Coordinates of C-alpha atoms and ligand atoms in Angstrom, one line a residue:
X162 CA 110.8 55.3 47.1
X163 CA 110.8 55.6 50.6
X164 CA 108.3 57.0 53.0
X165 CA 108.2 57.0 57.0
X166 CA 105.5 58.9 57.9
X167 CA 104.9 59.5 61.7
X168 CA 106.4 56.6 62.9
X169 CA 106.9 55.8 66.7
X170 CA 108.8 53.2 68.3
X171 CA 108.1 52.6 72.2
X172 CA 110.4 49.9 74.4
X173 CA 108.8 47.3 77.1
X174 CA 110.9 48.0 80.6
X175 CA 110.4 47.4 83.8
X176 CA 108.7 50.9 84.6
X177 CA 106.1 50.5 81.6
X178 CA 106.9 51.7 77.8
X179 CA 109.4 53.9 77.2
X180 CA 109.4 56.1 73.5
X181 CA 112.5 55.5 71.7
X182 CA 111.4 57.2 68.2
X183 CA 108.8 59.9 67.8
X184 CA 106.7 61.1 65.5
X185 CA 109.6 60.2 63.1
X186 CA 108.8 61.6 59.0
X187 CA 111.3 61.2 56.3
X188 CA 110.4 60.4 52.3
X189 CA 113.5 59.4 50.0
X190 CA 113.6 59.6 46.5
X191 CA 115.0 57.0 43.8
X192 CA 118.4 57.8 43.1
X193 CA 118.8 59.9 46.4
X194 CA 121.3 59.2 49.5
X195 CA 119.8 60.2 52.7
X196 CA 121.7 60.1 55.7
X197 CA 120.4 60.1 59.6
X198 CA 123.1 61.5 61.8
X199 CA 123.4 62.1 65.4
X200 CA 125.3 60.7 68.5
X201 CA 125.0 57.1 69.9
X202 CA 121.6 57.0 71.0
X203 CA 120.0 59.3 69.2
X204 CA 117.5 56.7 67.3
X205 CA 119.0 56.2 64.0
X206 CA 120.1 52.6 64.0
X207 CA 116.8 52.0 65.5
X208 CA 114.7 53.9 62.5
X209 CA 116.5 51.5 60.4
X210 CA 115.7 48.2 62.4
X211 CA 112.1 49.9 62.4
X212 CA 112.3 49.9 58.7
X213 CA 113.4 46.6 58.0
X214 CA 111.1 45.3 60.7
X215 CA 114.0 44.0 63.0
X216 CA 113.5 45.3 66.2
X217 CA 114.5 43.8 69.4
X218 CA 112.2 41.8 70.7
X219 CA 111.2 44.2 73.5
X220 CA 110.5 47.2 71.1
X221 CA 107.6 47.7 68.7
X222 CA 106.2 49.6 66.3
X223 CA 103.4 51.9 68.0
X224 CA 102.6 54.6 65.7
X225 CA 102.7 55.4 61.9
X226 CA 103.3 54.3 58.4
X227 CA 106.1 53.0 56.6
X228 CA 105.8 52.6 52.8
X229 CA 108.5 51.4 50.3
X230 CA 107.3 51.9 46.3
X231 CA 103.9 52.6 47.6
X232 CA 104.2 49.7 49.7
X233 CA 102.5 49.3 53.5
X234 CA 105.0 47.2 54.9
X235 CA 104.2 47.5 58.6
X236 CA 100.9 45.8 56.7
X237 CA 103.2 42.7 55.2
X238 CA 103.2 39.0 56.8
X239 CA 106.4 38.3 57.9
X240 CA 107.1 36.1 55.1
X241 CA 106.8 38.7 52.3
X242 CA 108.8 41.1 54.6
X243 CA 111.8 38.8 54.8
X244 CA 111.6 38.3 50.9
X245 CA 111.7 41.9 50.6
X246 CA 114.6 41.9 53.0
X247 CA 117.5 41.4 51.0
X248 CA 115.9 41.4 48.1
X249 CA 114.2 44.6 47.2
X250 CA 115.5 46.2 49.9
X251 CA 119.5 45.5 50.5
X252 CA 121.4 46.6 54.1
X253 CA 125.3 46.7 55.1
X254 CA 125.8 46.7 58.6
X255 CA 129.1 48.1 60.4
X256 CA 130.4 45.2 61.0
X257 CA 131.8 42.9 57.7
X258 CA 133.5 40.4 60.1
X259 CA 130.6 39.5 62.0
X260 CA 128.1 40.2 58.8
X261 CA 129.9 37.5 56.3
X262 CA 129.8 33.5 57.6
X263 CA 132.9 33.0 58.1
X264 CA 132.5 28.7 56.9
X265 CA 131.7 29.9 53.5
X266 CA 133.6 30.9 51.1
X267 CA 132.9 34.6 49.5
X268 CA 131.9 33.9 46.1
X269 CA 129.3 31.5 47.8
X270 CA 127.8 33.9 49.9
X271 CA 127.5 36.4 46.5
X272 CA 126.0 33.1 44.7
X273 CA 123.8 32.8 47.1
X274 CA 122.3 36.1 47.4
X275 CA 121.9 36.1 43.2
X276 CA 120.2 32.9 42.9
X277 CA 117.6 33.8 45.8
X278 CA 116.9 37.3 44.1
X279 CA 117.5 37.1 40.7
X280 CA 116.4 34.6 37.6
X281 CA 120.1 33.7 37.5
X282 CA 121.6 30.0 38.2
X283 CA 124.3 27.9 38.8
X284 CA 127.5 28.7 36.5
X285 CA 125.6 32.3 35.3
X286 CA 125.5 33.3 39.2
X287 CA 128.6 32.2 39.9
X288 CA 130.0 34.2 36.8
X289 CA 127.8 37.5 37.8
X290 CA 129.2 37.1 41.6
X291 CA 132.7 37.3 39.8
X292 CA 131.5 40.3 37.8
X293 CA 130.6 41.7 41.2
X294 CA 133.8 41.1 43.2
X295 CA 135.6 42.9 40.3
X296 CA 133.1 46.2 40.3
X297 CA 133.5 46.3 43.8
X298 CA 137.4 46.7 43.6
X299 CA 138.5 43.2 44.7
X300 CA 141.7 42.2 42.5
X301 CA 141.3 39.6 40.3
X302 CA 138.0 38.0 41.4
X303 CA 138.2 34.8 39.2
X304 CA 140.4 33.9 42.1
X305 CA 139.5 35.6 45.2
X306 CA 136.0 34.3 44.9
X307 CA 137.4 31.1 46.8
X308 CA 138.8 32.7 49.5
X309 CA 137.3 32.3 53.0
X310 CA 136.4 35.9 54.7
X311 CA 139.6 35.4 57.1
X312 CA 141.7 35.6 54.0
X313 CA 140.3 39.7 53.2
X314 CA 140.9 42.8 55.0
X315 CA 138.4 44.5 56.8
X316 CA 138.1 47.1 53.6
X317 CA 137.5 43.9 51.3
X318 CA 135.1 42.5 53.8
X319 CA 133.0 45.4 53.5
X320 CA 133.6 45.8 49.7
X321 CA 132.2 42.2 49.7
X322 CA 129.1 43.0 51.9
X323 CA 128.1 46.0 49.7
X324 CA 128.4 43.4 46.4
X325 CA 126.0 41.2 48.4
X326 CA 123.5 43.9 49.1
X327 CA 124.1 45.1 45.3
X328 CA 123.6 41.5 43.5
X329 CA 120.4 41.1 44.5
X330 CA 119.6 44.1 42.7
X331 CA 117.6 46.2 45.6
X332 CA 115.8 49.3 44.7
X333 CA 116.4 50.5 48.1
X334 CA 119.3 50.3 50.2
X335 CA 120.3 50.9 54.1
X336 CA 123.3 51.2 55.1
X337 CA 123.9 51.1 59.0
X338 CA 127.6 52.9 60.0
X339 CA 129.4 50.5 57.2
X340 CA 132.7 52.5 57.6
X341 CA 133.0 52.5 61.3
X342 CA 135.2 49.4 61.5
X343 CA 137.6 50.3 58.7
X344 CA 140.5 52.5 59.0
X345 CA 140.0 56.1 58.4
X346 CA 141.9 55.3 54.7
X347 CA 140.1 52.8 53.6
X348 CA 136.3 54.7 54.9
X349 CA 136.5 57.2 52.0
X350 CA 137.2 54.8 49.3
X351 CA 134.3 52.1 50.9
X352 CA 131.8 55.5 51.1
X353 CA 132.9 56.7 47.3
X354 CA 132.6 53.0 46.1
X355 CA 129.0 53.1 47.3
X356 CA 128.3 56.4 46.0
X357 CA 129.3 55.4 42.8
X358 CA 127.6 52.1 42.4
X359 CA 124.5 53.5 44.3
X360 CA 124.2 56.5 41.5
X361 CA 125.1 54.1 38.5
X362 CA 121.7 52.2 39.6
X363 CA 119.5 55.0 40.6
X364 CA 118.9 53.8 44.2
X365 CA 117.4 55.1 47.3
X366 CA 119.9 54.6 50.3
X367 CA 119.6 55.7 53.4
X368 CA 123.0 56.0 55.3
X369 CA 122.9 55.9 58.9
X370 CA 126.2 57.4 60.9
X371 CA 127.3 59.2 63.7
X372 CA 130.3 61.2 61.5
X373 CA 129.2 64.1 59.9
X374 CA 132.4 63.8 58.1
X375 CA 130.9 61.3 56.1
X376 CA 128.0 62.7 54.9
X377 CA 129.5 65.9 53.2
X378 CA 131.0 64.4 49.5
X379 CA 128.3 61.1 49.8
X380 CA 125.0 62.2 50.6
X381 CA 122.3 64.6 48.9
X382 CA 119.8 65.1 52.0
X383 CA 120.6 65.0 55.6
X384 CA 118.4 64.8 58.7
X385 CA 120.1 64.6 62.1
X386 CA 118.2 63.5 65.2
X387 CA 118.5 64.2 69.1
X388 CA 116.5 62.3 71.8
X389 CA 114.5 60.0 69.0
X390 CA 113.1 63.0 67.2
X391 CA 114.6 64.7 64.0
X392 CA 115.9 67.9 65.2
X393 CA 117.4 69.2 61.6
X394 CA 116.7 68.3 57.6
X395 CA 117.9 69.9 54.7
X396 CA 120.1 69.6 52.1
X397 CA 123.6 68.6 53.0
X398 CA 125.6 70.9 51.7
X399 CA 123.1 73.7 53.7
X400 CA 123.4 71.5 56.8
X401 CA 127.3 71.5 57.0
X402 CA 127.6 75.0 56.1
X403 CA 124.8 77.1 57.7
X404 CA 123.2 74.7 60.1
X405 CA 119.9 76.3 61.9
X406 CA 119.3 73.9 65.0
X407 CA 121.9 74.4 68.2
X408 CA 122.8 70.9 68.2
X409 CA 123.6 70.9 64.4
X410 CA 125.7 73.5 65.5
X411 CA 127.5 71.9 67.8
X412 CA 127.7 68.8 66.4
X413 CA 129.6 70.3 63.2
X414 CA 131.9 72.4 65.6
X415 CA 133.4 69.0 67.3
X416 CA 135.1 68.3 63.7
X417 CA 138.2 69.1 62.9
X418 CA 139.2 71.2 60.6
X419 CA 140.9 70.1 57.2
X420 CA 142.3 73.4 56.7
X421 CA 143.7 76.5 58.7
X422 CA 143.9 76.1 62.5
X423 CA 141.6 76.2 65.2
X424 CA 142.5 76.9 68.8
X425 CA 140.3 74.6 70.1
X426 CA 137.4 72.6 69.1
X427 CA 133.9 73.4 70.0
X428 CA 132.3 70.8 72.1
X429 CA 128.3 70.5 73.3
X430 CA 128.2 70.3 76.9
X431 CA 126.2 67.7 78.7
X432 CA 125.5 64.0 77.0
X433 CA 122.5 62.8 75.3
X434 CA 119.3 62.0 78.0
X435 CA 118.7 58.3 78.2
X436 CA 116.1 56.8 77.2
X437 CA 112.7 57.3 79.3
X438 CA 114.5 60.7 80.4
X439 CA 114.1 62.9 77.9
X440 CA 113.6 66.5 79.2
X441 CA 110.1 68.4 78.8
X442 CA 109.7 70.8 76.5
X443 CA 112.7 71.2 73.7
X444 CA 114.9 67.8 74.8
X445 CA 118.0 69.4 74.1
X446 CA 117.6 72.8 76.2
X447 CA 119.4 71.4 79.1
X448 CA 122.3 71.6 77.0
X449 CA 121.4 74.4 74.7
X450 CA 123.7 77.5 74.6
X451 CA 120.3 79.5 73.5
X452 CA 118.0 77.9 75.9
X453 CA 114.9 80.6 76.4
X454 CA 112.5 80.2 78.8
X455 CA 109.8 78.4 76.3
X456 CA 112.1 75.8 75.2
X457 CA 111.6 74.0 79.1
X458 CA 108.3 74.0 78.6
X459 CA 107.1 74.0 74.6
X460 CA 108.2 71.1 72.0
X461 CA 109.2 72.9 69.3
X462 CA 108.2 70.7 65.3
X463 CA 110.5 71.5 62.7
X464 CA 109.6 74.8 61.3
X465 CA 111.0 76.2 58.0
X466 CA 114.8 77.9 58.9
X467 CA 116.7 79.4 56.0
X468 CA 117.1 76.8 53.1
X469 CA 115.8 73.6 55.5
X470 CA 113.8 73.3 59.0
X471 CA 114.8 72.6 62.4
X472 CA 113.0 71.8 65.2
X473 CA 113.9 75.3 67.5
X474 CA 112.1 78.1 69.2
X475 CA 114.5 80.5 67.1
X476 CA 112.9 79.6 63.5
X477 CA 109.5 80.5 65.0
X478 CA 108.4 84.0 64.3
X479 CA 107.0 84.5 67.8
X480 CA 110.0 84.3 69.5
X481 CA 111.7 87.8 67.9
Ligands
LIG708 FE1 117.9 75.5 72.0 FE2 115.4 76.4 72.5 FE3 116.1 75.8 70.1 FE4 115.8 73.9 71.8 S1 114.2 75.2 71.0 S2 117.5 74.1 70.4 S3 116.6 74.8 73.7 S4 116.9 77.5 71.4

């Protein structure tokens, strides 16, 4: 359904272009969920603006190929891309306040997206936008569906977003950190909501998110990036519970527990580089606690380790 091949973003600044995503290569299948982890910086939200084609205006597209359904769409005018956007391919952002207009009333908004994707029109949309608001888990939608965002929590605002995304009946779907705002109650029904809907209608989606808690009962496949580069991808459940890369390591040792005690929580030294500092060689090694001498100078690719493939000089036969 989905397939970035190679793709690298670079940034205009003041000391020339700086690479923000590199030699990026994911495929997703119809019917899978994909998530991109990693820590603020890391790239992620910015594969998914790449994607969509809405990158700030001082970053660009400089390398690769991104096809959806066996479409080029880094080849599309602008004006097919933003039918696609929306349409064929439906996004939820983190934030449902700021995402919804907040002078139009809900069912509107739903109404709107139907009639601009779908054959339906007038009374049939707005019936369907009802139908909607009830699969989504608002109560009784024949009602709500006047209501002005204000009058929803921030768990129905998102429930609303994601039955926007969903009327206009995409075949792909990208969903950008859409539990961050909510309250750690409400994140796990929002995420199983989506799951569920997702599954029912056999789309691709490809869930973006710095919580690896997340990603364990909603997503198939996981690839988790460092420094705009994937450093791990495998299947979740391999990823959570035998991860090959340092970071991965690391990263799933700063969770807590739900179970048993831990003295203390492990924790990965150092922060992320910024962007037109990324370290020669492995970019994580200055915070590595395997760091070998060929790591400051080699780049490791991601080479097969144990059930997935991480970028690391320890999956590389040479190295024992
Ligand atoms: Fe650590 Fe070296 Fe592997 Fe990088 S390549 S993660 S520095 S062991």
């Amino acid at each position: 359904m989905l397939n970035i091949d190679n793709l690298g973003v670079v940034f205009d600044a003041d000391a020339g272009l700086v690479r923000a995503i590199d030699a990026l290569s994911l495929a997703i299948e119809r019917g899978e969920t994909f998530a991109l982890v990693g820590e603020s910086g890391c790239g992620k939200s910015l594969t998914a603006l790449a994607l969509m084609r809405l990158l700030p205006d001082a970053g660009h597209i400089s390398d690769g190929r991104i096809g959806i359904d066996g479409l080029d769409t880094l080849a599309l005018p602008e004006a097919a891309m933003r039918r696609l956007r929306g349409g064929r391919i439906g996004m939820i952002f983190q934030e449902p306040a700021t995402s919804l207009n907040p002078i139009m009333r809900i069912g509107a908004q739903i109404v709107e997206a139907i009639e601009a994707h779908t054959a339906l029109r007038g009374a049939a949309a707005r019936a369907k936008a009802i139908e909607w608001l009830g699969r989504v888990g608002i109560p009784e939608p024949a009602r709500r569906i006047d209501d002005y965002p204000f009058r929803l929590s921030g768990g129905q605002k998102q429930r609303v977003m994601i039955a926007i995304a969903l009327a206009a009946e995409p075949d792909f779907l990208v969903a950008d950190e859409p539990t961050t705002a909510l309250d750690v109650s409400v994140q796990a029904q929002v995420i199983s909501l989506l799951k569920r809907l997702c599954r029912q209608r056999s789309l691709a989606v490809l869930l973006v998110t710095h919580d690896m808690g997340v990603i364990a009962d909603a997503c198939d496949r996981v690839a988790v990036m460092y420094a705009g580069r994937i450093v791990e991808m495998g299947a979740v459940r391999e990823v959570i519970h035998a991860p090959t890369h340092p970071y991965t390591a690391g990263l799933m040792g700063s969770i807590p527990p739900m179970t048993g005690e831990h003295e203390r929580l492990l924790q990965i030294d150092g922060v992320m580089p910024r962007l037109g500092a990324t370290p020669g060689g492995c970019a994580f090694h200055p915070r590595c606690p395997r760091v070998m001498a060929r790591c400051r100078s080699e780049r490791p690719e991601l080479l097969p380790a144990g059930a997935s493939r991480a970028a690391c000089w320890l999956h590389d036969g040479e190295a024992f």
